[in-house]
Coordinates of N, CA and C in Angstrom, one line a residue:
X1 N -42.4 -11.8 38.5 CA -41.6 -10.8 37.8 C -40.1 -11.2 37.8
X2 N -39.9 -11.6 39.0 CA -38.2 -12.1 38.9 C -37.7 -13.2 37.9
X3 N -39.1 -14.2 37.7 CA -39.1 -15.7 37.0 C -38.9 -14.8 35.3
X4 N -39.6 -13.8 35.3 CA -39.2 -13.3 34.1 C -38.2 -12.5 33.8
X5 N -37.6 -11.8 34.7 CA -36.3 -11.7 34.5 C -35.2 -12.1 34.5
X6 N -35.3 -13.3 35.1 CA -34.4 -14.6 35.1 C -34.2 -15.1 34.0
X7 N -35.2 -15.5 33.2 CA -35.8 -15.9 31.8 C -35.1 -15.5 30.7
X8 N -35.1 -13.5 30.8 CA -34.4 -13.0 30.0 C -33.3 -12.8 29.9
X9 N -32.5 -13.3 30.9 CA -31.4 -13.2 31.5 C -30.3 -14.1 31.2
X10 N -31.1 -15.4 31.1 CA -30.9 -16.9 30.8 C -30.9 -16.7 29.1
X11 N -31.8 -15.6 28.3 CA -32.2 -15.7 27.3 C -30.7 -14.9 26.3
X12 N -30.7 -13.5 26.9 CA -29.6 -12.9 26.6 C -28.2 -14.0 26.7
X13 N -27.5 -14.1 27.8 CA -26.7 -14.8 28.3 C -26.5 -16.5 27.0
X14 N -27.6 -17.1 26.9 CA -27.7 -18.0 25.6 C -26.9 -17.4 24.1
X15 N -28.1 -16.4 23.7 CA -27.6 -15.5 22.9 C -26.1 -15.0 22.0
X16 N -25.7 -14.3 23.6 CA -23.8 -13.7 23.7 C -23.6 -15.2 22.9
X17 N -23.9 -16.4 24.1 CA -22.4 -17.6 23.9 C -22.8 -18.1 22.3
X18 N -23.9 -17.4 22.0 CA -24.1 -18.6 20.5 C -23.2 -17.2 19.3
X19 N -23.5 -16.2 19.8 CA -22.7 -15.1 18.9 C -21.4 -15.9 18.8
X20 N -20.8 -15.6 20.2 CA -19.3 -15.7 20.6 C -19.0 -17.1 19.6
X21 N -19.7 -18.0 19.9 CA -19.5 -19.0 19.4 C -19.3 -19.0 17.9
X22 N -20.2 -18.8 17.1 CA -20.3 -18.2 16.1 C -18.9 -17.4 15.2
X23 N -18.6 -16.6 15.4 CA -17.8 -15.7 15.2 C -16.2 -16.5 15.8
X24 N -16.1 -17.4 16.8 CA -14.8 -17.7 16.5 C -15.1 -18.6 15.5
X25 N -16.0 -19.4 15.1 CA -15.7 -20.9 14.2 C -15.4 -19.9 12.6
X26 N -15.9 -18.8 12.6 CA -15.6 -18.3 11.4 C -14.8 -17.4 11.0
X27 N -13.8 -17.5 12.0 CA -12.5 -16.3 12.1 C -11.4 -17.7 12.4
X28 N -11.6 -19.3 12.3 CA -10.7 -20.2 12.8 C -9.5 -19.9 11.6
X29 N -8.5 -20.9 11.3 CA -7.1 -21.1 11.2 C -7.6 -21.7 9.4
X30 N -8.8 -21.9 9.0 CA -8.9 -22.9 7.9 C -9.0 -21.2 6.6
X31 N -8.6 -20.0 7.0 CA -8.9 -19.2 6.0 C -7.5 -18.7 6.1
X32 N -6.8 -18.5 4.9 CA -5.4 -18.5 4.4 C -5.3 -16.8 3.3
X33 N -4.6 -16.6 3.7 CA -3.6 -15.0 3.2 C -4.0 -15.2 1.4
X34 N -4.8 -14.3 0.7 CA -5.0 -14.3 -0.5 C -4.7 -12.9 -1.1
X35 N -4.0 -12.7 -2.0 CA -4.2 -11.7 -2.8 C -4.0 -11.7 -4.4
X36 N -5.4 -11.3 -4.8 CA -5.5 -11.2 -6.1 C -5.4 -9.7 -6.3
X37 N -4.6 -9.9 -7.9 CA -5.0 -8.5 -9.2 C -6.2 -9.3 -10.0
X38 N -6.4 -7.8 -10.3 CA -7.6 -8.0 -11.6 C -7.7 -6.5 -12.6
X39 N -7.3 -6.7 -13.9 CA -7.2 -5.5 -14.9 C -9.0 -6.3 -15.7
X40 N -9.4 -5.1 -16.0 CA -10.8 -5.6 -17.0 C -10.3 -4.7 -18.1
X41 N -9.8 -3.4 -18.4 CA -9.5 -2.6 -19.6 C -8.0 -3.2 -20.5
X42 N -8.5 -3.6 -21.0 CA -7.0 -4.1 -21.8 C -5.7 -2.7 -21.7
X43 N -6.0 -1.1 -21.8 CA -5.1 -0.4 -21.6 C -4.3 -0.6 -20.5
X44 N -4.6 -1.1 -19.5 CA -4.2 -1.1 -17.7 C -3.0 -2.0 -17.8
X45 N -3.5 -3.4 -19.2 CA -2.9 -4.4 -18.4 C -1.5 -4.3 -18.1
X46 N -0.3 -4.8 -17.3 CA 1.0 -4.7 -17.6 C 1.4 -3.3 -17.0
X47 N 0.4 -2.1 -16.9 CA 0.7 -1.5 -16.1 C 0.7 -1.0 -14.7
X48 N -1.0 -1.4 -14.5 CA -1.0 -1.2 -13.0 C -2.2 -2.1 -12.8
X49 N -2.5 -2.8 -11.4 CA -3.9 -3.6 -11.7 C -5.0 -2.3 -10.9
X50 N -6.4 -2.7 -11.8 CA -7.5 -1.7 -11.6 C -7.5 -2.3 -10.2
X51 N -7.7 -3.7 -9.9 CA -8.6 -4.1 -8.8 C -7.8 -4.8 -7.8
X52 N -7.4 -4.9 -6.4 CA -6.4 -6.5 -5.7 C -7.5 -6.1 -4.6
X53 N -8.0 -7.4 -4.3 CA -8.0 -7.5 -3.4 C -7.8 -8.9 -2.4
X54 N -7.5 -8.4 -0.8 CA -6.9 -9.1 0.0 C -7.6 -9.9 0.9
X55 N -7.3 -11.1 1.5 CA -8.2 -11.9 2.1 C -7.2 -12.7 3.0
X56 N -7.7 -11.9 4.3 CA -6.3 -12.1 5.9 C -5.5 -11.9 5.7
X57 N -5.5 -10.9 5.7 CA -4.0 -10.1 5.8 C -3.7 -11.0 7.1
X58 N -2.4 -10.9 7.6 CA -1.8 -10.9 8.6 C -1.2 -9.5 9.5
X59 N -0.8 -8.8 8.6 CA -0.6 -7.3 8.8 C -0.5 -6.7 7.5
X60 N -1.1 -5.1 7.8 CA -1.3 -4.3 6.6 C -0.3 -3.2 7.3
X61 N 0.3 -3.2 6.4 CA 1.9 -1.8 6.1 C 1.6 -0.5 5.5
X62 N 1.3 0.9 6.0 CA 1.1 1.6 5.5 C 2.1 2.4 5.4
X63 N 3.0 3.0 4.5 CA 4.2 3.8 4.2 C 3.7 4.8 4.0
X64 N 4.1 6.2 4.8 CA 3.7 7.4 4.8 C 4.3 8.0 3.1
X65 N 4.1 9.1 2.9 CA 4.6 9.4 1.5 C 6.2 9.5 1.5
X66 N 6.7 8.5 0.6 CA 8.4 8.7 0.5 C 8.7 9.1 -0.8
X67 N 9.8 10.1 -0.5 CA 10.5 10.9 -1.8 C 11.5 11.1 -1.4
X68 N 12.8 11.8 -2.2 CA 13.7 11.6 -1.9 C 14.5 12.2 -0.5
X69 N 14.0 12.6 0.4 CA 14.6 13.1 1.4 C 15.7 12.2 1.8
X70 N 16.6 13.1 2.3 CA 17.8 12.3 3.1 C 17.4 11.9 4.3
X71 N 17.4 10.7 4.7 CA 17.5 10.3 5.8 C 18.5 10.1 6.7
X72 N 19.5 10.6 6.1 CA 20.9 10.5 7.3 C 20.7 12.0 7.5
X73 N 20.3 12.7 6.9 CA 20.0 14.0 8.0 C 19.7 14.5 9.1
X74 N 19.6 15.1 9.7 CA 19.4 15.3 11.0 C 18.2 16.6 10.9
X75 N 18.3 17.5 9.6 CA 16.9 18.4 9.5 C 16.1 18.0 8.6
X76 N 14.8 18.0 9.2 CA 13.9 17.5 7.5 C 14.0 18.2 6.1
X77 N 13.7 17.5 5.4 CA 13.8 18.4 4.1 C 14.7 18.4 3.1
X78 N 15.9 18.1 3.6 CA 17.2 17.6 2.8 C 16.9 17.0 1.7
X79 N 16.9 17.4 0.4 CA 16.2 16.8 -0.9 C 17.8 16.4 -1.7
X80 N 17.7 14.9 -1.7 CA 18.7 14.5 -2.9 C 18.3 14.2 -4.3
X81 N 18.8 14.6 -5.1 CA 19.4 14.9 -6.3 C 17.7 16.2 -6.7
X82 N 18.5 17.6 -6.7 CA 17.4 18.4 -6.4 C 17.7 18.3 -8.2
X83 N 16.3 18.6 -9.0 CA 16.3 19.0 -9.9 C 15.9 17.9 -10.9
X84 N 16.4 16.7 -10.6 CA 16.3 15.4 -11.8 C 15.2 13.9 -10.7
X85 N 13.9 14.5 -12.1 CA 13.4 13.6 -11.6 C 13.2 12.5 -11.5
X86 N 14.1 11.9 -12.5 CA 14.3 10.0 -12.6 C 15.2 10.0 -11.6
X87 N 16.0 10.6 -11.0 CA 16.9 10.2 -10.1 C 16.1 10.0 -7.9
X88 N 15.6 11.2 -8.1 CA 14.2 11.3 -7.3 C 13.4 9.9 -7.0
X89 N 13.2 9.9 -8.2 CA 12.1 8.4 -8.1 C 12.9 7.2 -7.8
X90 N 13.9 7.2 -8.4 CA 14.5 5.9 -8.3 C 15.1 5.5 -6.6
X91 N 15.5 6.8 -6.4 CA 15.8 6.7 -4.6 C 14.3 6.9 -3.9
X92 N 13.5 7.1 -3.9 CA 12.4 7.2 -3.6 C 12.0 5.2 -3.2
X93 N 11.7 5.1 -4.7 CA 11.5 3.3 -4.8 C 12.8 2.6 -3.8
X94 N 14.0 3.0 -3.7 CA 14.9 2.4 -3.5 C 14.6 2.1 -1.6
X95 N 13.9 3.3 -1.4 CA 13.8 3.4 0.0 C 12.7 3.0 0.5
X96 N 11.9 2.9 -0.6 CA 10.5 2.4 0.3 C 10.9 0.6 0.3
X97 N 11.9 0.1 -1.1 CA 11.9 -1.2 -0.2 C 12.8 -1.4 1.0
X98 N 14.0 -0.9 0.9 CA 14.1 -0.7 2.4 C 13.5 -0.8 3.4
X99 N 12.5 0.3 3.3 CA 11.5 0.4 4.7 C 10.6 -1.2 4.5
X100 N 10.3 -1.6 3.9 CA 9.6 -2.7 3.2 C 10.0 -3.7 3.9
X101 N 11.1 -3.8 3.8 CA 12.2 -5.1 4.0 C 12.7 -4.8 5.6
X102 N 12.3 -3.9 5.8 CA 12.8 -3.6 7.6 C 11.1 -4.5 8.0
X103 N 10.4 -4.2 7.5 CA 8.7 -5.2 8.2 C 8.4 -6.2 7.1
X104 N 9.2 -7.1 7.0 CA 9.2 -8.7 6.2 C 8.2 -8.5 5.2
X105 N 8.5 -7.4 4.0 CA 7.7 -7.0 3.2 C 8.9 -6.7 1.7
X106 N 8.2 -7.0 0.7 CA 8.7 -6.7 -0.7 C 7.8 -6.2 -1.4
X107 N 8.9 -5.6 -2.6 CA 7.2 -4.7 -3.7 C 6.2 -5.3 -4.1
X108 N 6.2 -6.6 -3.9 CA 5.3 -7.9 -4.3 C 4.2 -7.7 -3.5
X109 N 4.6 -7.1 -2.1 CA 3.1 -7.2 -1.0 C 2.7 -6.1 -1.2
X110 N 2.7 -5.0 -2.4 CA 2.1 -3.6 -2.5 C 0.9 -3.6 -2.9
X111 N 0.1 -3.4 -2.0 CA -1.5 -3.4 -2.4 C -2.4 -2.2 -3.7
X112 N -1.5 -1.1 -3.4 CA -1.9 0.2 -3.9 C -0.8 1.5 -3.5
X113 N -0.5 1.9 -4.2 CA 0.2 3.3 -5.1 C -0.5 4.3 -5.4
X114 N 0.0 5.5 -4.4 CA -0.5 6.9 -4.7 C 0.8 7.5 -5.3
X115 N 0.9 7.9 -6.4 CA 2.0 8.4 -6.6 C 1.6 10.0 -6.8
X116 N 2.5 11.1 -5.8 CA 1.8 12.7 -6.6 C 3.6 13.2 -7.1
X117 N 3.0 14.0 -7.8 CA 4.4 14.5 -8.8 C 3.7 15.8 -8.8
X118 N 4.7 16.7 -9.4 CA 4.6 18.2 -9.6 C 4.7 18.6 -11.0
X119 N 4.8 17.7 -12.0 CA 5.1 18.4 -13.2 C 4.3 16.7 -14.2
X120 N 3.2 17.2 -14.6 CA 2.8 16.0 -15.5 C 3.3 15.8 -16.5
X121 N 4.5 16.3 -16.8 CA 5.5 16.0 -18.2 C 6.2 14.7 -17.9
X122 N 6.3 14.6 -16.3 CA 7.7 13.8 -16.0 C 6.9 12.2 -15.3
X123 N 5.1 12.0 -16.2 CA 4.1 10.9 -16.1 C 5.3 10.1 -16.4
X124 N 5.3 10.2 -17.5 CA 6.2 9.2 -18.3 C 7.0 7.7 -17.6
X125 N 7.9 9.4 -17.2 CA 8.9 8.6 -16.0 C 8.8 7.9 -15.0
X126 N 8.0 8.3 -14.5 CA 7.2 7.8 -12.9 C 6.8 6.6 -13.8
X127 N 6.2 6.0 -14.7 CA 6.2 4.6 -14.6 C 6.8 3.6 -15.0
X128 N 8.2 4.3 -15.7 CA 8.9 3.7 -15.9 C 9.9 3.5 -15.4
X129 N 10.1 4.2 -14.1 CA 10.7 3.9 -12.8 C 10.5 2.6 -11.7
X130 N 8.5 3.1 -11.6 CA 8.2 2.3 -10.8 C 7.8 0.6 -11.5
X131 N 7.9 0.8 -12.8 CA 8.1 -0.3 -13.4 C 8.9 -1.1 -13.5
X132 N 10.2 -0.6 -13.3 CA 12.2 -0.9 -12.9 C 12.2 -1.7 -11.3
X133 N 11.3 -1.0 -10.8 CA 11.3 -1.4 -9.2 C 10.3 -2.3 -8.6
X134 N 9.7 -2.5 -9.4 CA 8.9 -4.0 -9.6 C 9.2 -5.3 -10.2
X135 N 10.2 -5.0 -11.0 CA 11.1 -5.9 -11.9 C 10.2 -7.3 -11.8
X136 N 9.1 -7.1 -13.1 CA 8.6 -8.2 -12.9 C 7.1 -8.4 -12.5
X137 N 7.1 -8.1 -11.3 CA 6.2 -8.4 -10.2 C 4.7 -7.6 -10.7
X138 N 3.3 -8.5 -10.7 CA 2.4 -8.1 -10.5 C 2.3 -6.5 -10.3
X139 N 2.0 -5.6 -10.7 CA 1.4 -4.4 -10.5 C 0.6 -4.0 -9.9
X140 N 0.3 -2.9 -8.5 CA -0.4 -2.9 -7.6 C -1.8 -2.2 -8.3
X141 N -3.0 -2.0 -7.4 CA -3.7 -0.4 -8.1 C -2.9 0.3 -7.9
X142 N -3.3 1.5 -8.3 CA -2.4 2.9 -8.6 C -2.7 4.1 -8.8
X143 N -3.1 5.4 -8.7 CA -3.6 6.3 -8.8 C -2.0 7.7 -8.5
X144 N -2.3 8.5 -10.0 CA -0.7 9.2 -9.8 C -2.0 10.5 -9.7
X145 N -1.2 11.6 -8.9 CA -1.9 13.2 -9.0 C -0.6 13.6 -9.4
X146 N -0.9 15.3 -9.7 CA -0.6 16.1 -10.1 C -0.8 17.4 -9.2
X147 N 0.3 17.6 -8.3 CA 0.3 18.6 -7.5 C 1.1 19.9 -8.1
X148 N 0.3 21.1 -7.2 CA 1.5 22.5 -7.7 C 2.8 22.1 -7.0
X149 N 2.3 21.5 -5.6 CA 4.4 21.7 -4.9 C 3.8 20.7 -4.1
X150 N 5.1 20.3 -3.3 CA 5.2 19.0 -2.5 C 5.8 19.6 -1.2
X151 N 5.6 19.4 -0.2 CA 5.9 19.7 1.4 C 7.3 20.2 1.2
X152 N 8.6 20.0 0.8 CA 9.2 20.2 0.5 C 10.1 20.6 -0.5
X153 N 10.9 22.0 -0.7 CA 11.6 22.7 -1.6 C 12.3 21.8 -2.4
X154 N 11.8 21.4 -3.6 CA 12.9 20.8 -4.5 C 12.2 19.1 -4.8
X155 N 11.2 19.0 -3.7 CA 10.9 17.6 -3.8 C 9.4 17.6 -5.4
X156 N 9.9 16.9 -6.5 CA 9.2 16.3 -7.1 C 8.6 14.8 -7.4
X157 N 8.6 14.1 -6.4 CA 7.7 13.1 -6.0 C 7.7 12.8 -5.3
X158 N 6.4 11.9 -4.4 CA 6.2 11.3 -3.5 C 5.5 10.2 -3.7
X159 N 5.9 9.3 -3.0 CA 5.0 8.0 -3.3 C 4.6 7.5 -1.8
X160 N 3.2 7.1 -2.2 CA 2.2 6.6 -0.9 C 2.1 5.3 -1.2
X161 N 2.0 4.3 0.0 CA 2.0 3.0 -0.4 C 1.0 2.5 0.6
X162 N 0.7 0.8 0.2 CA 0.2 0.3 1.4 C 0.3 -1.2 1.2
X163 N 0.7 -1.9 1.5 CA 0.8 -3.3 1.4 C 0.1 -4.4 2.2
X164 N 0.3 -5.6 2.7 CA -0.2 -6.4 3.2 C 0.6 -7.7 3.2
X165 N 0.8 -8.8 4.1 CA 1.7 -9.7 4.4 C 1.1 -10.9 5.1
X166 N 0.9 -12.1 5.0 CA 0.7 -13.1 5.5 C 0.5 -13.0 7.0
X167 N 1.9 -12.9 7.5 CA 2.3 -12.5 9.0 C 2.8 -11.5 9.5

């Protein structure tokens, strides 16, 4: 009975080291940071990509929803430029690269875009904003809603992000 427990023991124990084994040679140094877009509908192209995806990240950046709140405030909620929503958006974008560029990140490493707004008249704008603040650059996916209100009095956009980075 022991000779067969030993056996299994020896058997298990084999096993683990051939997993372990396993799994580092295919997690080694020879697989490198990739990110692709991919649009299939000819309407998308140029504006946002349907599809990216990522291959080793080094770190993935998730930005909670940013809109225009003041951040030199000291109470939440402080909404600049109440009322005008290109102005909203633009400090909005202006701050997420900010935050972007505080973790060795640019709009280039934006994976995907939640954008929600409160007024679907002001579609328009929203992408012609976030098109200003890409200047250029590959288009992430993208998905905008259409909320009644936003956490905050006065606030008509927020933008949700998530990126990803080499290192």
């Amino acid at each position: 009975m022991t000779t067969i427990a030993l056996a299994m023991t020896a058997m298990l124990s084999l096993a683990v080291l051939t997993a372990t084994g396993t799994s580092q040679s295919q997690t080694g140094d020879t697989n490198l940071y990739e990110k692709k877009s991919y649009n299939y509908a000819e309407w998308a192209k140029g504006r946002f990509s349907e599809v990216v995806t990522v291959r080793n990240a080094g770190k993935i950046i998730y930005l909670g929803g940013v809109g225009a709140e003041d951040e030199n405030s000291a109470q939440g909620g402080v909404m600049r430029h109440l009322g005008n929503f290109g102005a909203q958006c633009h400090y909005a974008w202006d701050k997420i690269k900010r935050l972007l560029e505080k973790h060795g990140a640019t709009v280039e490493n934006i994976d995907k875009v939640v954008t929600y707004m409160t007024d679907v008249r002001d579609f328009s704008e929203a992408g012609k904003c976030q098109t200003e603040a890409f200047a250029g650059a590959i288009q992430p996916a993208g998905t905008v809603v259409v909320v009644s209100a936003l956490v905050w009095p006065g606030m008509l956009i927020e933008v949700d992000e998530t990126a990803s980075t080499q290192k």
